[in-house]
PDB file of C-alpha atoms in Angstrom:
ATOM      1  CA  MET A   5      -0.537 -63.324 -17.476  1.00 73.00           C
ATOM      2  CA  ILE A   6       1.280 -66.794 -17.759  1.00 89.00           C
ATOM      3  CA  HIS A   7       4.596 -64.962 -17.280  1.00 84.00           C
ATOM      4  CA  VAL A   8       3.312 -64.158 -13.685  1.00 84.00           C
ATOM      5  CA  TYR A   9       2.522 -67.643 -12.661  1.00 92.00           C
ATOM      6  CA  VAL A  10       5.857 -68.915 -14.145  1.00 93.00           C
ATOM      7  CA  PHE A  11       7.785 -66.292 -12.170  1.00 93.00           C
ATOM      8  CA  ASN A  12       5.877 -66.894  -9.096  1.00 93.00           C
ATOM      9  CA  ILE A  13       6.373 -70.744  -9.266  1.00 96.00           C
ATOM     10  CA  LEU A  14      10.071 -70.366 -10.152  1.00 97.00           C
ATOM     11  CA  GLN A  15      10.658 -67.831  -7.383  1.00 97.00           C
ATOM     12  CA  GLY A  16       8.786 -69.942  -4.838  1.00 97.00           C
ATOM     13  CA  ALA A  17      10.591 -73.044  -5.723  1.00 98.00           C
ATOM     14  CA  VAL A  18      13.933 -71.345  -5.565  1.00 98.00           C
ATOM     15  CA  CYS A  19      13.074 -69.724  -2.036  1.00 98.00           C
ATOM     16  CA  LEU A  20      11.926 -73.038  -0.756  1.00 98.00           C
ATOM     17  CA  TYR A  21      15.316 -74.632  -2.162  1.00 98.00           C
ATOM     18  CA  ALA A  22      17.158 -71.677  -0.069  1.00 98.00           C
ATOM     19  CA  LEU A  23      14.875 -72.021   3.029  1.00 98.00           C
ATOM     20  CA  LEU A  24      15.459 -75.761   3.052  1.00 98.00           C
ATOM     21  CA  ARG A  25      19.202 -76.147   1.951  1.00 98.00           C
ATOM     22  CA  GLY A  26      20.609 -72.755   2.292  1.00 98.00           C
ATOM     23  CA  GLY A  27      22.755 -71.099   4.967  1.00 97.00           C
ATOM     24  CA  ARG A  28      21.542 -68.221   6.982  1.00 97.00           C
ATOM     25  CA  PRO A  29      22.407 -65.561   4.244  1.00 97.00           C
ATOM     26  CA  GLU A  30      20.587 -67.687   1.753  1.00 98.00           C
ATOM     27  CA  ARG A  31      17.425 -68.111   3.901  1.00 98.00           C
ATOM     28  CA  TRP A  32      17.358 -64.544   4.890  1.00 98.00           C
ATOM     29  CA  THR A  33      17.718 -63.484   1.387  1.00 98.00           C
ATOM     30  CA  ALA A  34      14.867 -65.738   0.283  1.00 98.00           C
ATOM     31  CA  ILE A  35      12.781 -64.272   2.868  1.00 98.00           C
ATOM     32  CA  MET A  36      13.463 -60.986   1.737  1.00 98.00           C
ATOM     33  CA  LEU A  37      12.629 -61.753  -1.906  1.00 97.00           C
ATOM     34  CA  LEU A  38       9.314 -63.447  -0.906  1.00 98.00           C
ATOM     35  CA  VAL A  39       8.342 -60.333   1.259  1.00 98.00           C
ATOM     36  CA  ALA A  40       9.219 -57.896  -1.371  1.00 96.00           C
ATOM     37  CA  SER A  41       7.344 -60.127  -4.081  1.00 94.00           C
ATOM     38  CA  GLY A  42       4.282 -60.299  -1.646  1.00 95.00           C
ATOM     39  CA  ALA A  43       4.388 -56.238  -1.214  1.00 95.00           C
ATOM     40  CA  THR A  44       4.504 -56.035  -4.797  1.00 90.00           C
ATOM     41  CA  TRP A  45       1.737 -58.263  -5.405  1.00 89.00           C
ATOM     42  CA  LEU A  46      -0.483 -56.145  -3.010  1.00 92.00           C
ATOM     43  CA  ILE A  47      -0.093 -52.968  -5.247  1.00 86.00           C
ATOM     44  CA  PRO A  48      -3.240 -52.355  -7.242  1.00 81.00           C
ATOM     45  CA  PHE A  49      -2.634 -52.920 -11.019  1.00 75.00           C
ATOM     46  CA  ASP A  50      -4.739 -51.183 -13.682  1.00 73.00           C
ATOM     47  CA  PRO A  51      -3.535 -51.667 -17.242  1.00 71.00           C
ATOM     48  CA  ALA A  52      -4.833 -48.365 -18.355  1.00 69.00           C
ATOM     49  CA  THR A  53      -2.611 -46.450 -15.761  1.00 68.00           C
ATOM     50  CA  SER A  54       0.123 -48.631 -14.470  1.00 68.00           C
ATOM     51  CA  PHE A  55       3.692 -47.897 -15.645  1.00 72.00           C
ATOM     52  CA  ARG A  56       2.642 -44.787 -17.180  1.00 73.00           C
ATOM     53  CA  SER A  57       4.771 -42.672 -14.610  1.00 73.00           C
ATOM     54  CA  ILE A  58       7.129 -43.736 -11.851  1.00 77.00           C
ATOM     55  CA  ASP A  59       5.699 -46.693  -9.855  1.00 81.00           C
ATOM     56  CA  THR A  60       6.188 -45.043  -6.368  1.00 86.00           C
ATOM     57  CA  MET A  61       4.921 -47.964  -4.575  1.00 90.00           C
ATOM     58  CA  GLY A  62       7.136 -50.519  -6.473  1.00 88.00           C
ATOM     59  CA  LEU A  63      10.038 -48.042  -6.067  1.00 91.00           C
ATOM     60  CA  ALA A  64       9.591 -47.819  -2.403  1.00 95.00           C
ATOM     61  CA  ILE A  65       9.647 -51.521  -2.078  1.00 95.00           C
ATOM     62  CA  ASP A  66      12.558 -51.820  -4.264  1.00 94.00           C
ATOM     63  CA  LEU A  67      14.420 -49.333  -2.189  1.00 97.00           C
ATOM     64  CA  VAL A  68      13.739 -51.295   1.179  1.00 98.00           C
ATOM     65  CA  LEU A  69      14.880 -54.453  -0.441  1.00 98.00           C
ATOM     66  CA  MET A  70      17.824 -52.851  -1.786  1.00 97.00           C
ATOM     67  CA  GLY A  71      18.693 -51.771   1.830  1.00 98.00           C
ATOM     68  CA  GLY A  72      18.411 -55.460   3.009  1.00 98.00           C
ATOM     69  CA  LEU A  73      20.382 -56.818   0.031  1.00 98.00           C
ATOM     70  CA  THR A  74      23.241 -54.124   0.787  1.00 97.00           C
ATOM     71  CA  VAL A  75      23.294 -55.100   4.390  1.00 96.00           C
ATOM     72  CA  MET A  76      23.510 -58.740   3.484  1.00 97.00           C
ATOM     73  CA  ALA A  77      26.308 -58.172   0.826  1.00 96.00           C
ATOM     74  CA  ALA A  78      28.145 -56.368   3.601  1.00 94.00           C
ATOM     75  CA  VAL A  79      28.032 -59.000   6.484  1.00 95.00           C
ATOM     76  CA  ALA A  80      27.536 -62.371   4.559  1.00 95.00           C
ATOM     77  CA  ASN A  81      30.611 -64.610   4.148  1.00 94.00           C
ATOM     78  CA  ARG A  82      29.448 -64.967   0.385  1.00 95.00           C
ATOM     79  CA  PHE A  83      30.237 -63.343  -2.692  1.00 94.00           C
ATOM     80  CA  TRP A  84      27.014 -63.766  -4.497  1.00 97.00           C
ATOM     81  CA  PRO A  85      24.959 -61.162  -2.519  1.00 97.00           C
ATOM     82  CA  LEU A  86      27.172 -58.455  -4.003  1.00 97.00           C
ATOM     83  CA  TRP A  87      26.081 -59.575  -7.490  1.00 97.00           C
ATOM     84  CA  LEU A  88      22.354 -59.869  -6.429  1.00 97.00           C
ATOM     85  CA  ALA A  89      22.410 -56.388  -4.986  1.00 97.00           C
ATOM     86  CA  ALA A  90      24.110 -55.137  -8.105  1.00 97.00           C
ATOM     87  CA  VAL A  91      21.323 -56.621 -10.323  1.00 96.00           C
ATOM     88  CA  HIS A  92      18.780 -55.116  -7.914  1.00 96.00           C
ATOM     89  CA  LEU A  93      20.538 -51.710  -8.306  1.00 96.00           C
ATOM     90  CA  LEU A  94      19.707 -52.002 -12.112  1.00 93.00           C
ATOM     91  CA  ALA A  95      16.130 -52.563 -11.334  1.00 90.00           C
ATOM     92  CA  ILE A  96      16.102 -49.349  -9.119  1.00 92.00           C
ATOM     93  CA  GLY A  97      17.722 -47.756 -12.205  1.00 90.00           C
ATOM     94  CA  VAL A  98      14.918 -48.530 -14.377  1.00 87.00           C
ATOM     95  CA  HIS A  99      12.699 -46.334 -12.165  1.00 84.00           C
ATOM     96  CA  GLY A 100      15.134 -43.668 -12.613  1.00 84.00           C
ATOM     97  CA  VAL A 101      14.954 -43.951 -16.446  1.00 83.00           C
ATOM     98  CA  ARG A 102      11.193 -43.746 -16.366  1.00 79.00           C
ATOM     99  CA  GLY A 103      11.639 -40.646 -14.352  1.00 78.00           C
ATOM    100  CA  PHE A 104      14.004 -38.983 -16.749  1.00 82.00           C
ATOM    101  CA  ASP A 105      11.971 -40.205 -19.886  1.00 80.00           C
ATOM    102  CA  PRO A 106       8.340 -39.660 -19.391  1.00 77.00           C
ATOM    103  CA  GLY A 107       8.183 -40.865 -23.201  1.00 79.00           C
ATOM    104  CA  LEU A 108       9.294 -44.434 -22.369  1.00 78.00           C
ATOM    105  CA  MET A 109       6.823 -46.761 -23.332  1.00 80.00           C
ATOM    106  CA  PRO A 110       4.849 -48.280 -20.499  1.00 74.00           C
ATOM    107  CA  TRP A 111       5.437 -51.948 -21.515  1.00 75.00           C
ATOM    108  CA  MET A 112       9.231 -51.473 -21.742  1.00 79.00           C
ATOM    109  CA  TYR A 113       9.307 -50.045 -17.980  1.00 76.00           C
ATOM    110  CA  ALA A 114       7.182 -52.896 -16.789  1.00 76.00           C
ATOM    111  CA  VAL A 115       9.372 -55.593 -18.904  1.00 80.00           C
ATOM    112  CA  ALA A 116      12.673 -54.045 -17.898  1.00 80.00           C
ATOM    113  CA  ALA A 117      11.729 -53.923 -14.150  1.00 77.00           C
ATOM    114  CA  GLY A 118      10.248 -57.296 -14.059  1.00 82.00           C
ATOM    115  CA  LYS A 119      12.625 -59.259 -15.917  1.00 89.00           C
ATOM    116  CA  LEU A 120      15.697 -58.266 -13.760  1.00 91.00           C
ATOM    117  CA  ALA A 121      14.119 -60.377 -10.937  1.00 93.00           C
ATOM    118  CA  TYR A 122      15.039 -63.704 -12.977  1.00 95.00           C
ATOM    119  CA  PRO A 123      18.742 -63.439 -12.616  1.00 96.00           C
ATOM    120  CA  MET A 124      18.358 -62.520  -8.860  1.00 97.00           C
ATOM    121  CA  ILE A 125      16.726 -65.681  -8.158  1.00 97.00           C
ATOM    122  CA  LEU A 126      19.286 -67.484 -10.414  1.00 97.00           C
ATOM    123  CA  LEU A 127      21.945 -65.980  -8.236  1.00 98.00           C
ATOM    124  CA  LEU A 128      20.122 -67.091  -4.934  1.00 98.00           C
ATOM    125  CA  ALA A 129      19.978 -70.611  -6.383  1.00 98.00           C
ATOM    126  CA  LEU A 130      23.718 -70.695  -7.373  1.00 98.00           C
ATOM    127  CA  GLY A 131      24.261 -69.555  -3.849  1.00 98.00           C
ATOM    128  CA  VAL A 132      22.498 -72.248  -2.299  1.00 98.00           C
ATOM    129  CA  MET A 133      24.210 -74.690  -4.621  1.00 98.00           C
ATOM    130  CA  ARG A 134      27.721 -73.286  -3.650  1.00 97.00           C
ATOM    131  CA  HIS A 135      26.796 -73.388   0.047  1.00 98.00           C
ATOM    132  CA  GLN A 136      25.911 -77.072  -0.274  1.00 98.00           C
ATOM    133  CA  ARG A 137      29.296 -77.747  -2.215  1.00 97.00           C
ATOM    134  CA  ARG A 138      31.277 -76.220   0.611  1.00 97.00           C
ATOM    135  CA  LEU A 139      29.584 -78.159   3.207  1.00 97.00           C
ATOM    136  CA  ALA A 140      30.211 -81.302   1.371  1.00 97.00           C
ATOM    137  CA  LEU A 141      33.893 -80.283   0.677  1.00 96.00           C
ATOM    138  CA  TYR A 142      34.773 -78.806   3.903  1.00 95.00           C
ATOM    139  CA  GLY A 143      32.105 -79.856   6.436  1.00 95.00           C
ATOM    140  CA  ARG A 144      31.236 -76.298   7.573  1.00 93.00           C
ATOM    141  CA  ASP A 145      30.482 -72.956   5.632  1.00 94.00           C
ATOM    142  CA  PRO A 146      30.637 -70.000   7.953  1.00 93.00           C
ATOM    143  CA  ASP A 147      27.659 -67.611   7.415  1.00 94.00           C
ATOM    144  CA  TRP A 148      28.726 -64.335   8.323  1.00 91.00           C
ATOM    145  CA  SER A 149      31.932 -62.218   7.721  1.00 84.00           C
ATOM    146  CA  LEU A 150      31.852 -59.980  10.845  1.00 74.00           C
ATOM    147  CA  PRO A 151      35.152 -58.298  11.367  1.00 65.00           C
ATOM    148  CA  TRP A 152      34.281 -56.639  14.761  1.00 58.00           C
ATOM    149  CA  ARG A 153      33.640 -59.826  16.510  1.00 57.00           C
ATOM    150  CA  GLU A 154      34.946 -63.329  16.886  1.00 55.00           C
ATOM    151  CA  GLN A 155      33.520 -65.975  14.172  1.00 54.00           C
ATOM    152  CA  ARG A 156      31.516 -68.609  15.859  1.00 57.00           C
ATOM    153  CA  ASP A 157      29.297 -71.312  14.102  1.00 57.00           C
ATOM    154  CA  ASP A 158      26.585 -71.189  16.884  1.00 55.00           C
ATOM    155  CA  VAL A 159      25.683 -67.640  16.349  1.00 50.00           C
TER     156      VAL A 159
END
């Protein structure tokens, strides 16, 4: 159970860092990760039955988060959201593996699905650090890469 506390503290610290020091893409991503984490926390957990079949509620949360991360990767003027979305796609793939192999040990399903969140929060932290570096070097760091409209800093 200690690993849950460690993850929550780590994710909370990185998301707070993103909310305080990141640009709009970093802040929106932090919010999405916190909302998904909170929604996952609300799923009932029973050690006797959890992870013995596809976790449909967890899959639904992951799919909604994937949609948000995909939009972020498409419109953010950053490269790291592509990597974050790719790592999260692996997490969704874990649900598929569970569906194809009912003999998969429940602990393997739980560990594989949960541990992929660590590289995601690392990518967010690196994204904030790079944002701060670009601000220091260039004095600005445009948030969005929207080809259909003129780029403005006040939007």
